[in-house]
CSV table of C-alpha atoms in Angstrom, one decimal:
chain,number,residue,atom,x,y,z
A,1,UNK,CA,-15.4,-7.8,9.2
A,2,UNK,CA,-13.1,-9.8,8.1
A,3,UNK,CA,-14.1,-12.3,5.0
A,4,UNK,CA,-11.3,-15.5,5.9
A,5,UNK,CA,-11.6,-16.2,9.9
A,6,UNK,CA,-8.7,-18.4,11.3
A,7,UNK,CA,-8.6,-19.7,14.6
A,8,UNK,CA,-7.4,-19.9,17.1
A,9,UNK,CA,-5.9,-16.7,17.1
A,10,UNK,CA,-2.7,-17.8,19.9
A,11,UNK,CA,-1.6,-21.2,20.1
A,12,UNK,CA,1.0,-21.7,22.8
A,13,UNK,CA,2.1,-25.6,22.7
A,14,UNK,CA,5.1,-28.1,23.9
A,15,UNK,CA,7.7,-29.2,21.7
A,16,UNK,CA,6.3,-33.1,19.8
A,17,UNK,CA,2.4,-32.1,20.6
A,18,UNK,CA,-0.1,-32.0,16.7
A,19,UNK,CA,-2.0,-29.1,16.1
A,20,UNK,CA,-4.2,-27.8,13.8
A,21,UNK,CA,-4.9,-24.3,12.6
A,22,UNK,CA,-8.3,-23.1,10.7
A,23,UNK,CA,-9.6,-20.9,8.1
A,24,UNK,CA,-13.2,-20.2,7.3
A,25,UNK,CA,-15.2,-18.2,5.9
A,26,UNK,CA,-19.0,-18.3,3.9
A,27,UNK,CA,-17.5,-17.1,0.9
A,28,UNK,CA,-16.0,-19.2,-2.1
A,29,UNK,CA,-12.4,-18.7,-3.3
A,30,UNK,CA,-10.8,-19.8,-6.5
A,31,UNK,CA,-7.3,-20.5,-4.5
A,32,UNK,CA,-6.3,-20.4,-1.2
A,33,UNK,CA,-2.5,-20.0,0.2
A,34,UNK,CA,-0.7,-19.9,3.6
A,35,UNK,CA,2.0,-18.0,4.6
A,36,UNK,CA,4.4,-18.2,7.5
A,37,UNK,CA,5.7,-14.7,9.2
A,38,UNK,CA,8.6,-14.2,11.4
A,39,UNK,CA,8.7,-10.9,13.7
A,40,UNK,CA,10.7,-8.2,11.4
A,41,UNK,CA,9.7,-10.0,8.4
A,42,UNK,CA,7.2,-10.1,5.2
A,43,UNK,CA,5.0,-13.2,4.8
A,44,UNK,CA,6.5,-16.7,3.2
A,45,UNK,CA,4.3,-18.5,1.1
A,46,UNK,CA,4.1,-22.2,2.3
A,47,UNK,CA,1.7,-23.4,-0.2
A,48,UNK,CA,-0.9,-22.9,-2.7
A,49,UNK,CA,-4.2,-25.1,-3.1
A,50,UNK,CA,-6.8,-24.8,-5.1
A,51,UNK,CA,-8.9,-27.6,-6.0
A,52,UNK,CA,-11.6,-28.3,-3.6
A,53,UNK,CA,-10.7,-31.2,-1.0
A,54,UNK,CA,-7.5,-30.9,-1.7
A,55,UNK,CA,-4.4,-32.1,0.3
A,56,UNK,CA,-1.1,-30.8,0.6
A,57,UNK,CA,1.6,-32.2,2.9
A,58,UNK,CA,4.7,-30.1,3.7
A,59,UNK,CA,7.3,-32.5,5.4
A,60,UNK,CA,5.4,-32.3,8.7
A,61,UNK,CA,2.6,-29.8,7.6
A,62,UNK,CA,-0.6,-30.9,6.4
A,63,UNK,CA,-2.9,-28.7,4.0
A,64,UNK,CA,-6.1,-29.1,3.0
A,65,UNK,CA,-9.2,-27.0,1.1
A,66,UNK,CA,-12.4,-27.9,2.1
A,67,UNK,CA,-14.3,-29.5,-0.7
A,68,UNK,CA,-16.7,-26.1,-1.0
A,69,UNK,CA,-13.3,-24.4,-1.5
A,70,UNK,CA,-14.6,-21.8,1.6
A,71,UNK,CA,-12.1,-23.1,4.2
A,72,UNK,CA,-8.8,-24.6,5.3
A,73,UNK,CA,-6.9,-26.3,7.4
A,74,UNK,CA,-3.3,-26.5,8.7
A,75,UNK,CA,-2.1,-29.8,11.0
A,76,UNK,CA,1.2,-29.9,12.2
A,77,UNK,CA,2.4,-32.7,13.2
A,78,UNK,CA,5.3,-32.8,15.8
A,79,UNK,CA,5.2,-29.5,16.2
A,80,UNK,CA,9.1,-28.2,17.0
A,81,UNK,CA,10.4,-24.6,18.0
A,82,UNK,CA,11.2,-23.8,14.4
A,83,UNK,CA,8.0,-23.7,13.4
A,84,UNK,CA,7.1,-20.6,15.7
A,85,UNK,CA,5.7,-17.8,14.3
A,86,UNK,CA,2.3,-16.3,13.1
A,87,UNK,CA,0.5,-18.1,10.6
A,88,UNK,CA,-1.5,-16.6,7.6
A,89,UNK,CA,-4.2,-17.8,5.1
A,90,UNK,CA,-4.9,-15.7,2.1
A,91,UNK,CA,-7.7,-16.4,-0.2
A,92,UNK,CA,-8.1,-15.3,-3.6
A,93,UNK,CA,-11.4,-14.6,-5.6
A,94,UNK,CA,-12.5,-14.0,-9.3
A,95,UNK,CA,-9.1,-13.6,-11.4
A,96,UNK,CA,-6.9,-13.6,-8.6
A,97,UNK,CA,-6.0,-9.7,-8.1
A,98,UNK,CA,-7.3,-9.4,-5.3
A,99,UNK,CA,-5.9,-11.5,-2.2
A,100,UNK,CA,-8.1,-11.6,1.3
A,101,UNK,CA,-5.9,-12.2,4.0
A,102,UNK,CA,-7.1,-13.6,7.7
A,103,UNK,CA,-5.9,-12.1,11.2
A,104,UNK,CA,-3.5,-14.8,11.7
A,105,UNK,CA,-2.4,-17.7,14.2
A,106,UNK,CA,0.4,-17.0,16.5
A,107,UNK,CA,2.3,-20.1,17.4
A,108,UNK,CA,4.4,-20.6,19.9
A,109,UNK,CA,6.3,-24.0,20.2
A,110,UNK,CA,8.1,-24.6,23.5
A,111,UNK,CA,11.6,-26.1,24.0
B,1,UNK,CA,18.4,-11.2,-6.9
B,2,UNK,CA,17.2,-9.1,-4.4
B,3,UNK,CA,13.9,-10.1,-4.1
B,4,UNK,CA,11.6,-7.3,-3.4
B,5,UNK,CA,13.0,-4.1,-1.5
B,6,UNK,CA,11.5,-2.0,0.7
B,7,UNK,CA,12.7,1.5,1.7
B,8,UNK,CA,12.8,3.3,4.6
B,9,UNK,CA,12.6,0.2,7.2
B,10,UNK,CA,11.4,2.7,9.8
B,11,UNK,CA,9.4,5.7,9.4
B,12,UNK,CA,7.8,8.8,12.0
B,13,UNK,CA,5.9,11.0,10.3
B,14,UNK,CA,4.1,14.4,11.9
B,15,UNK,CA,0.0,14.0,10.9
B,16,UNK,CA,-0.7,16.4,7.6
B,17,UNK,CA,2.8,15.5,6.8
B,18,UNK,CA,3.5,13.6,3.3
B,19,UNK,CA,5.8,10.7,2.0
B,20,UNK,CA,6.6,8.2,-0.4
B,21,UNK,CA,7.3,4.4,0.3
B,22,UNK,CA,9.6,2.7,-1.8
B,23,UNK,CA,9.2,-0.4,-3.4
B,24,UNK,CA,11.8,-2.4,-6.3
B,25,UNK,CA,11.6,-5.9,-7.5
B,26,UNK,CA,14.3,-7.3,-10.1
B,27,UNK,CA,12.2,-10.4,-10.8
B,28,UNK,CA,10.4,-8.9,-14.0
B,29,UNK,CA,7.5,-9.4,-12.0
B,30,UNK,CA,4.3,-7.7,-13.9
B,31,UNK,CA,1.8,-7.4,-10.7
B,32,UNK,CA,2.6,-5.8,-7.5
B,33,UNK,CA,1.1,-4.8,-4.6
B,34,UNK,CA,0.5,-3.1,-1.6
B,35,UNK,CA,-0.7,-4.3,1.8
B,36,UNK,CA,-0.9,-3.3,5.6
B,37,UNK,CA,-0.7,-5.0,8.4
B,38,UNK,CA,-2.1,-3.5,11.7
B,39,UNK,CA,-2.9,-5.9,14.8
B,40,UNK,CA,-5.2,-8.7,14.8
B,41,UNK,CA,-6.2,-7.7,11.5
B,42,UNK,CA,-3.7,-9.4,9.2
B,43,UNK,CA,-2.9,-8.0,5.9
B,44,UNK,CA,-5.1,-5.9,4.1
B,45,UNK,CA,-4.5,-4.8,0.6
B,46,UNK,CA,-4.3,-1.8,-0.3
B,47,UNK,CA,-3.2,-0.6,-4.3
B,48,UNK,CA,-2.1,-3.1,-6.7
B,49,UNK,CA,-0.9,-2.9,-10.4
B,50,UNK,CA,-0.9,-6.0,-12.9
B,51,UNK,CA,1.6,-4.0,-15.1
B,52,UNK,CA,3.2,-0.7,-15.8
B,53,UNK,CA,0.4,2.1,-16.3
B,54,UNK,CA,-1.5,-0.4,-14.8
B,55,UNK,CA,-3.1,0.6,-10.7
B,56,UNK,CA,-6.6,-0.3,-9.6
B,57,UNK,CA,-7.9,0.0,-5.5
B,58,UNK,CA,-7.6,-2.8,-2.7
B,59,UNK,CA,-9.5,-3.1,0.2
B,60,UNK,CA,-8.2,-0.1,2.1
B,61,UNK,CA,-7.0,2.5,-1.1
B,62,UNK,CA,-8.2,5.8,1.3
B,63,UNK,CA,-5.6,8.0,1.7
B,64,UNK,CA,-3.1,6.2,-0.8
B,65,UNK,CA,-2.3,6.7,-3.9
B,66,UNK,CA,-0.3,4.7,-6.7
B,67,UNK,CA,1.3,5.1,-10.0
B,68,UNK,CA,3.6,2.2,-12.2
B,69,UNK,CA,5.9,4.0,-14.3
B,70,UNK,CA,8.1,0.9,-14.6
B,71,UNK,CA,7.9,-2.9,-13.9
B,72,UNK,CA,10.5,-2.5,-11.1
B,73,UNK,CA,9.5,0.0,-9.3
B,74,UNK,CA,5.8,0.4,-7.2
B,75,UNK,CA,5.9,3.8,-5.2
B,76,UNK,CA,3.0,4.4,-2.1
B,77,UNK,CA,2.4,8.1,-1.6
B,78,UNK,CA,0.9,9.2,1.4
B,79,UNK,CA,-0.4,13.0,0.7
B,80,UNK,CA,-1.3,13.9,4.2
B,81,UNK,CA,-0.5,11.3,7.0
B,82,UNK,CA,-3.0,11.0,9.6
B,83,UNK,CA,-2.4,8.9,12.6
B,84,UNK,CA,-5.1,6.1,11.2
B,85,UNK,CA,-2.0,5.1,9.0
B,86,UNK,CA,0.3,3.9,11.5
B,87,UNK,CA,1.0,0.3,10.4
B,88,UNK,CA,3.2,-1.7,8.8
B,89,UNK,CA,3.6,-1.9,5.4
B,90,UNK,CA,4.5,-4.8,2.9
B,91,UNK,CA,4.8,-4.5,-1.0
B,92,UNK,CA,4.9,-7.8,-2.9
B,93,UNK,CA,5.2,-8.6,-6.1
B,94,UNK,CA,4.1,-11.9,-8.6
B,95,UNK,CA,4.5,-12.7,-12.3
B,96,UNK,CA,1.8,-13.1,-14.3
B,97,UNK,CA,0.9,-15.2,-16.8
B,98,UNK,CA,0.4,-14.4,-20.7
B,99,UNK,CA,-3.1,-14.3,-22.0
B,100,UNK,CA,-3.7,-12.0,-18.9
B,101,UNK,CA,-4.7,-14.6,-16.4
B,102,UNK,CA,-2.4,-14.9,-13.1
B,103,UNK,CA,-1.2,-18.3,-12.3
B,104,UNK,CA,-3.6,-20.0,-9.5
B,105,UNK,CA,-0.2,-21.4,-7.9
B,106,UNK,CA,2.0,-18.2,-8.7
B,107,UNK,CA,4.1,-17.2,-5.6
B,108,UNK,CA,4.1,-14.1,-4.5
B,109,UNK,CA,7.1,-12.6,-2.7
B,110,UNK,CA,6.9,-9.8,0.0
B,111,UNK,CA,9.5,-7.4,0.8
B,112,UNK,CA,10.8,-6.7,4.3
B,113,UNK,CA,8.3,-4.4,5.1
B,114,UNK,CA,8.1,-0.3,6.4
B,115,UNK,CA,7.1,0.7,9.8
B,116,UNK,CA,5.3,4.1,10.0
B,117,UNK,CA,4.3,5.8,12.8
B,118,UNK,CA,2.1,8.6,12.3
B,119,UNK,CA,2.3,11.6,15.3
């Protein structure tokens, strides 16, 4: 089992439409990141939040960690064909060694 | 700067068979690490190292094993492939703070990544 679920697991949207991708899990984590993969390639750290009810924004990405720092959330807003690919959150507990990665959100934005 | 490099890109293997994957950094980076990524699953770490001399177990060490001579370089040996370690696999790397603590908002950079295929 995995310990960070995200869903959904495929997302296949038009070009302009919001979404919003999540991350949970009943365990507590000291930080919480998410990546962006392309086919071929290793993951891209988008961001990194780590105080509880935080909120990131990422020109048309928005990040937040839930206040009991056990989940997250991704909106996009405007969604556009760049931003297709699979879409990864990574939790880290205790002193930060370890990383605990979810199965990932495919997106697929539509022309 | 090259990042973080991975080598071979693509790898077939026969089962009982052995190798080593490659992995450089020429960040100075102290911690590295090792992850695979099989369908559906995500990634899922493997060996890590917070320095050279340095290796303690991930989530999935079984079949792996890990040494850190030098801060560039983080070699994954596989002893006797078995067809449970076809994936693909991603070595990253981070610095890491002094005092010993790793930075909370420390990026960590992956490499390109090595497909195996074990027969």
């Amino acid at each position: 089992t995995q310990l960070l679920e995200q869903s959904p697991q495929f997302l296949s949207i038009q070009e302009g439409e919001n979404l919003t991708v999540y991350c949970n899990s009943s365990s507590v984590f000291s930080s919480l990141q998410w990546y962006r993969q392309e086919p071929g390639e290793g993951p891209v750290l988008l961001v990194t939040v780590v105080t509880g009810g935080e909120v990131k924004k990422l020109k048309r990405l928005t990040f937040q960690f839930g206040d009991a720092r056990k989940d997250s959330s991704l909106h996009i807003t405007a969604a556009q064909p760049g931003d297709t690919g699979l879409y990864l959150c990574a939790g880290a507990r205790g002193n930060f060694n370890k990383f605990y990665f979810g199965s990932g959100t495919k997106l697929n934005v539509k022309p | 700067n090259a990042g973080v490099t991975q080598t071979p890109k693509f790898q077939v293997l026969k089962t009982g068979q052995s190798m080593t994957l490659q992995c450089a950094q020429d960040m100075n980076h102290e911690y590295m690490s090792w992850y695979r990524q099989d369908p559906g699953m995500g990634l899922r770490l493997i060996h890590y190292s917070v320095g050279a001399g340095i290796t303690d177990q991930g989530e999935v060490p079984n079949g792996y094993n890990v040494s850190r001579s030098t801060t560039e370089d983080f070699p994954l040996r596989l002893l006797s492939a078995a067809p449970s370690q076809t994936s693909v696999y991603f070595c990253a790397s981070r610095r890491r703070l002094a005092g010993g603590g790793v930075g909370r908002t420390d990026t960590q950079y992956f490499g390109p990544g090595t497909r195996l295929t074990v027969l």
